Amino acid sequence: MADLSAPPFSDIKHPEEVVRMAMNDSLKFAVLIGLIEVGQVSNKEVVNTVLQLEMPRNRLRTTNRGPDQNVIERAADLVMNEKVSVRKAAKTYDICHVTLQRFIKKRNSNEDPQVGYKPHNKVFFRDFGSGAHGIS
């Protein structure tokens, strides 16, 4: 059993202090449960403290969304000029073989192939062009 008179447990009185302590989260919750069991804090105090913790609002991206333009162009050049298979070139440059195949198909049909993700919810553009009738 832990000695509750030894630091850092000797001066704990409020759940906010436990949350601010430098220890991992599972240990913090264990201390909070222990404080509830010995009657030092109420269950409501702990719940209110935990609910008021600031949670991060920015979701971290977990994947790299799409290859760079120059990487996929080099892979396409390898396929078209060096006669390397699409799958082998895609594996060499660490890109998806379907993405490379689609890029090559667009390039052969004289389209301007673009890679990556574009925002679909963009409302205002810098250059309105001829599509904005009556707006000056």
PDB file of C-alpha atoms in Angstrom:
ATOM      1  CA  MET A   1       0.000   0.000   0.000  1.00  0.00           C
ATOM      2  CA  ALA A   2       1.265   3.471  -0.819  1.00  0.00           C
ATOM      3  CA  ASP A   3       2.253   5.799   1.984  1.00  0.00           C
ATOM      4  CA  LEU A   4      -0.200   8.705   1.715  1.00  0.00           C
ATOM      5  CA  SER A   5       1.843  10.854   4.092  1.00  0.00           C
ATOM      6  CA  ALA A   6       4.877  10.888   1.781  1.00  0.00           C
ATOM      7  CA  PRO A   7       5.188  13.460  -1.016  1.00  0.00           C
ATOM      8  CA  PRO A   8       3.514  14.097  -3.405  1.00  0.00           C
ATOM      9  CA  PHE A   9       0.410  12.637  -1.672  1.00  0.00           C
ATOM     10  CA  SER A  10       0.662  14.424   1.673  1.00  0.00           C
ATOM     11  CA  ASP A  11      -0.821  17.741   0.573  1.00  0.00           C
ATOM     12  CA  ILE A  12      -3.513  16.640  -1.893  1.00  0.00           C
ATOM     13  CA  LYS A  13      -6.859  18.161  -1.065  1.00  0.00           C
ATOM     14  CA  HIS A  14      -8.594  18.873  -4.379  1.00  0.00           C
ATOM     15  CA  PRO A  15      -8.983  16.913  -7.622  1.00  0.00           C
ATOM     16  CA  GLU A  16      -7.575  19.879  -9.590  1.00  0.00           C
ATOM     17  CA  GLU A  17      -4.233  19.372  -7.857  1.00  0.00           C
ATOM     18  CA  VAL A  18      -4.165  15.708  -8.848  1.00  0.00           C
ATOM     19  CA  VAL A  19      -4.899  16.562 -12.476  1.00  0.00           C
ATOM     20  CA  ARG A  20      -2.019  19.080 -12.555  1.00  0.00           C
ATOM     21  CA  MET A  21       0.498  16.579 -11.125  1.00  0.00           C
ATOM     22  CA  ALA A  22       3.245  15.255 -13.400  1.00  0.00           C
ATOM     23  CA  MET A  23       2.328  11.580 -13.733  1.00  0.00           C
ATOM     24  CA  ASN A  24       0.604   9.437 -16.299  1.00  0.00           C
ATOM     25  CA  ASP A  25      -3.171   9.661 -16.649  1.00  0.00           C
ATOM     26  CA  SER A  26      -4.000   6.168 -15.392  1.00  0.00           C
ATOM     27  CA  LEU A  27      -2.117   6.892 -12.165  1.00  0.00           C
ATOM     28  CA  LYS A  28      -3.981  10.194 -11.798  1.00  0.00           C
ATOM     29  CA  PHE A  29      -7.315   8.400 -12.073  1.00  0.00           C
ATOM     30  CA  ALA A  30      -6.161   5.793  -9.560  1.00  0.00           C
ATOM     31  CA  VAL A  31      -5.287   8.574  -7.095  1.00  0.00           C
ATOM     32  CA  LEU A  32      -8.655  10.245  -7.685  1.00  0.00           C
ATOM     33  CA  ILE A  33     -10.482   6.967  -7.050  1.00  0.00           C
ATOM     34  CA  GLY A  34      -8.445   6.485  -3.892  1.00  0.00           C
ATOM     35  CA  LEU A  35      -9.376   9.975  -2.684  1.00  0.00           C
ATOM     36  CA  ILE A  36     -13.042   9.173  -3.250  1.00  0.00           C
ATOM     37  CA  GLU A  37     -12.736   5.875  -1.360  1.00  0.00           C
ATOM     38  CA  VAL A  38     -11.110   7.461   1.695  1.00  0.00           C
ATOM     39  CA  GLY A  39     -13.692  10.233   1.680  1.00  0.00           C
ATOM     40  CA  GLN A  40     -11.317  13.137   1.084  1.00  0.00           C
ATOM     41  CA  VAL A  41     -13.246  14.324  -1.995  1.00  0.00           C
ATOM     42  CA  SER A  42     -16.739  13.680  -3.284  1.00  0.00           C
ATOM     43  CA  ASN A  43     -17.549  11.866  -6.467  1.00  0.00           C
ATOM     44  CA  LYS A  44     -19.198  15.019  -7.814  1.00  0.00           C
ATOM     45  CA  GLU A  45     -16.005  17.072  -7.320  1.00  0.00           C
ATOM     46  CA  VAL A  46     -13.970  14.580  -9.331  1.00  0.00           C
ATOM     47  CA  VAL A  47     -16.546  14.413 -12.130  1.00  0.00           C
ATOM     48  CA  ASN A  48     -16.748  18.215 -12.369  1.00  0.00           C
ATOM     49  CA  THR A  49     -12.955  18.502 -12.471  1.00  0.00           C
ATOM     50  CA  VAL A  50     -12.553  15.872 -15.174  1.00  0.00           C
ATOM     51  CA  LEU A  51     -15.349  17.387 -17.276  1.00  0.00           C
ATOM     52  CA  GLN A  52     -13.709  20.817 -17.159  1.00  0.00           C
ATOM     53  CA  LEU A  53     -10.351  19.601 -18.474  1.00  0.00           C
ATOM     54  CA  GLU A  54      -9.402  21.292 -21.711  1.00  0.00           C
ATOM     55  CA  MET A  55      -9.363  18.806 -24.522  1.00  0.00           C
ATOM     56  CA  PRO A  56      -7.403  19.426 -27.725  1.00  0.00           C
ATOM     57  CA  ARG A  57      -9.589  20.789 -30.512  1.00  0.00           C
ATOM     58  CA  ASN A  58      -7.216  20.140 -33.395  1.00  0.00           C
ATOM     59  CA  ARG A  59      -7.267  16.644 -34.783  1.00  0.00           C
ATOM     60  CA  LEU A  60      -3.828  15.454 -35.807  1.00  0.00           C
ATOM     61  CA  ARG A  61      -3.596  14.004 -39.268  1.00  0.00           C
ATOM     62  CA  THR A  62      -2.668  10.337 -39.135  1.00  0.00           C
ATOM     63  CA  THR A  63      -1.766   9.809 -42.765  1.00  0.00           C
ATOM     64  CA  ASN A  64       0.091  11.649 -45.455  1.00  0.00           C
ATOM     65  CA  ARG A  65      -2.715  12.514 -47.868  1.00  0.00           C
ATOM     66  CA  GLY A  66      -1.471  12.031 -51.396  1.00  0.00           C
ATOM     67  CA  PRO A  67       1.970  12.086 -53.006  1.00  0.00           C
ATOM     68  CA  ASP A  68       3.849  15.208 -54.073  1.00  0.00           C
ATOM     69  CA  GLN A  69       3.481  16.327 -57.681  1.00  0.00           C
ATOM     70  CA  ASN A  70       7.193  15.930 -58.478  1.00  0.00           C
ATOM     71  CA  VAL A  71       7.356  12.415 -56.996  1.00  0.00           C
ATOM     72  CA  ILE A  72       4.463  11.133 -59.051  1.00  0.00           C
ATOM     73  CA  GLU A  73       5.861  12.802 -62.198  1.00  0.00           C
ATOM     74  CA  ARG A  74       9.209  11.056 -61.677  1.00  0.00           C
ATOM     75  CA  ALA A  75       7.413   7.734 -61.234  1.00  0.00           C
ATOM     76  CA  ALA A  76       5.356   8.360 -64.389  1.00  0.00           C
ATOM     77  CA  ASP A  77       8.534   9.207 -66.325  1.00  0.00           C
ATOM     78  CA  LEU A  78      10.071   5.970 -65.096  1.00  0.00           C
ATOM     79  CA  VAL A  79       7.082   3.998 -66.391  1.00  0.00           C
ATOM     80  CA  MET A  80       6.843   5.785 -69.744  1.00  0.00           C
ATOM     81  CA  ASN A  81      10.544   6.233 -70.602  1.00  0.00           C
ATOM     82  CA  GLU A  82      12.322   3.389 -68.833  1.00  0.00           C
ATOM     83  CA  LYS A  83       9.570   0.815 -69.492  1.00  0.00           C
ATOM     84  CA  VAL A  84       9.286  -0.127 -65.812  1.00  0.00           C
ATOM     85  CA  SER A  85       5.991  -1.624 -64.667  1.00  0.00           C
ATOM     86  CA  VAL A  86       3.503   0.629 -62.908  1.00  0.00           C
ATOM     87  CA  ARG A  87       3.556  -1.460 -59.749  1.00  0.00           C
ATOM     88  CA  LYS A  88       7.345  -1.526 -59.572  1.00  0.00           C
ATOM     89  CA  ALA A  89       7.622   2.246 -60.089  1.00  0.00           C
ATOM     90  CA  ALA A  90       4.896   2.846 -57.508  1.00  0.00           C
ATOM     91  CA  LYS A  91       6.692   0.643 -55.013  1.00  0.00           C
ATOM     92  CA  THR A  92      10.004   2.403 -55.731  1.00  0.00           C
ATOM     93  CA  TYR A  93       8.525   5.837 -55.009  1.00  0.00           C
ATOM     94  CA  ASP A  94       6.210   4.594 -52.222  1.00  0.00           C
ATOM     95  CA  ILE A  95       2.960   5.677 -53.844  1.00  0.00           C
ATOM     96  CA  CYS A  96      -0.256   3.844 -54.690  1.00  0.00           C
ATOM     97  CA  HIS A  97      -0.143   2.024 -58.030  1.00  0.00           C
ATOM     98  CA  VAL A  98      -3.733   3.041 -58.830  1.00  0.00           C
ATOM     99  CA  THR A  99      -2.894   6.716 -58.287  1.00  0.00           C
ATOM    100  CA  LEU A 100       0.108   6.384 -60.583  1.00  0.00           C
ATOM    101  CA  GLN A 101      -1.961   4.568 -63.229  1.00  0.00           C
ATOM    102  CA  ARG A 102      -4.626   7.316 -63.093  1.00  0.00           C
ATOM    103  CA  PHE A 103      -1.958  10.029 -63.398  1.00  0.00           C
ATOM    104  CA  ILE A 104      -0.388   8.344 -66.449  1.00  0.00           C
ATOM    105  CA  LYS A 105      -3.799   7.902 -68.087  1.00  0.00           C
ATOM    106  CA  LYS A 106      -4.607  11.612 -67.649  1.00  0.00           C
ATOM    107  CA  ARG A 107      -1.148  12.611 -68.854  1.00  0.00           C
ATOM    108  CA  ASN A 108      -1.528  10.491 -72.024  1.00  0.00           C
ATOM    109  CA  SER A 109      -4.925  12.048 -72.800  1.00  0.00           C
ATOM    110  CA  ASN A 110      -3.318  15.537 -72.768  1.00  0.00           C
ATOM    111  CA  GLU A 111      -5.124  16.610 -69.621  1.00  0.00           C
ATOM    112  CA  ASP A 112      -3.327  18.587 -66.928  1.00  0.00           C
ATOM    113  CA  PRO A 113      -3.157  15.981 -64.163  1.00  0.00           C
ATOM    114  CA  GLN A 114      -3.096  17.374 -60.635  1.00  0.00           C
ATOM    115  CA  VAL A 115      -2.360  15.329 -57.548  1.00  0.00           C
ATOM    116  CA  GLY A 116      -3.306  15.843 -53.936  1.00  0.00           C
ATOM    117  CA  TYR A 117      -6.476  17.005 -52.274  1.00  0.00           C
ATOM    118  CA  LYS A 118      -8.216  20.272 -53.024  1.00  0.00           C
ATOM    119  CA  PRO A 119     -10.725  21.899 -50.668  1.00  0.00           C
ATOM    120  CA  HIS A 120     -14.235  21.155 -51.897  1.00  0.00           C
ATOM    121  CA  ASN A 121     -15.889  23.736 -49.673  1.00  0.00           C
ATOM    122  CA  LYS A 122     -14.070  26.826 -50.928  1.00  0.00           C
ATOM    123  CA  VAL A 123     -16.586  29.606 -51.503  1.00  0.00           C
ATOM    124  CA  PHE A 124     -14.519  32.629 -52.526  1.00  0.00           C
ATOM    125  CA  PHE A 125     -11.782  32.608 -55.116  1.00  0.00           C
ATOM    126  CA  ARG A 126      -9.071  35.193 -55.639  1.00  0.00           C
ATOM    127  CA  ASP A 127      -9.882  35.529 -59.353  1.00  0.00           C
ATOM    128  CA  PHE A 128     -13.583  35.475 -60.198  1.00  0.00           C
ATOM    129  CA  GLY A 129     -12.952  35.529 -63.947  1.00  0.00           C
ATOM    130  CA  SER A 130     -15.850  35.733 -66.374  1.00  0.00           C
ATOM    131  CA  GLY A 131     -18.139  33.641 -64.177  1.00  0.00           C
ATOM    132  CA  ALA A 132     -19.009  36.552 -61.881  1.00  0.00           C
ATOM    133  CA  HIS A 133     -21.530  38.549 -63.901  1.00  0.00           C
ATOM    134  CA  GLY A 134     -22.360  41.984 -62.543  1.00  0.00           C
ATOM    135  CA  ILE A 135     -19.806  41.846 -59.720  1.00  0.00           C
ATOM    136  CA  SER A 136     -17.029  44.374 -59.859  1.00  0.00           C
TER     137      SER A 136
END
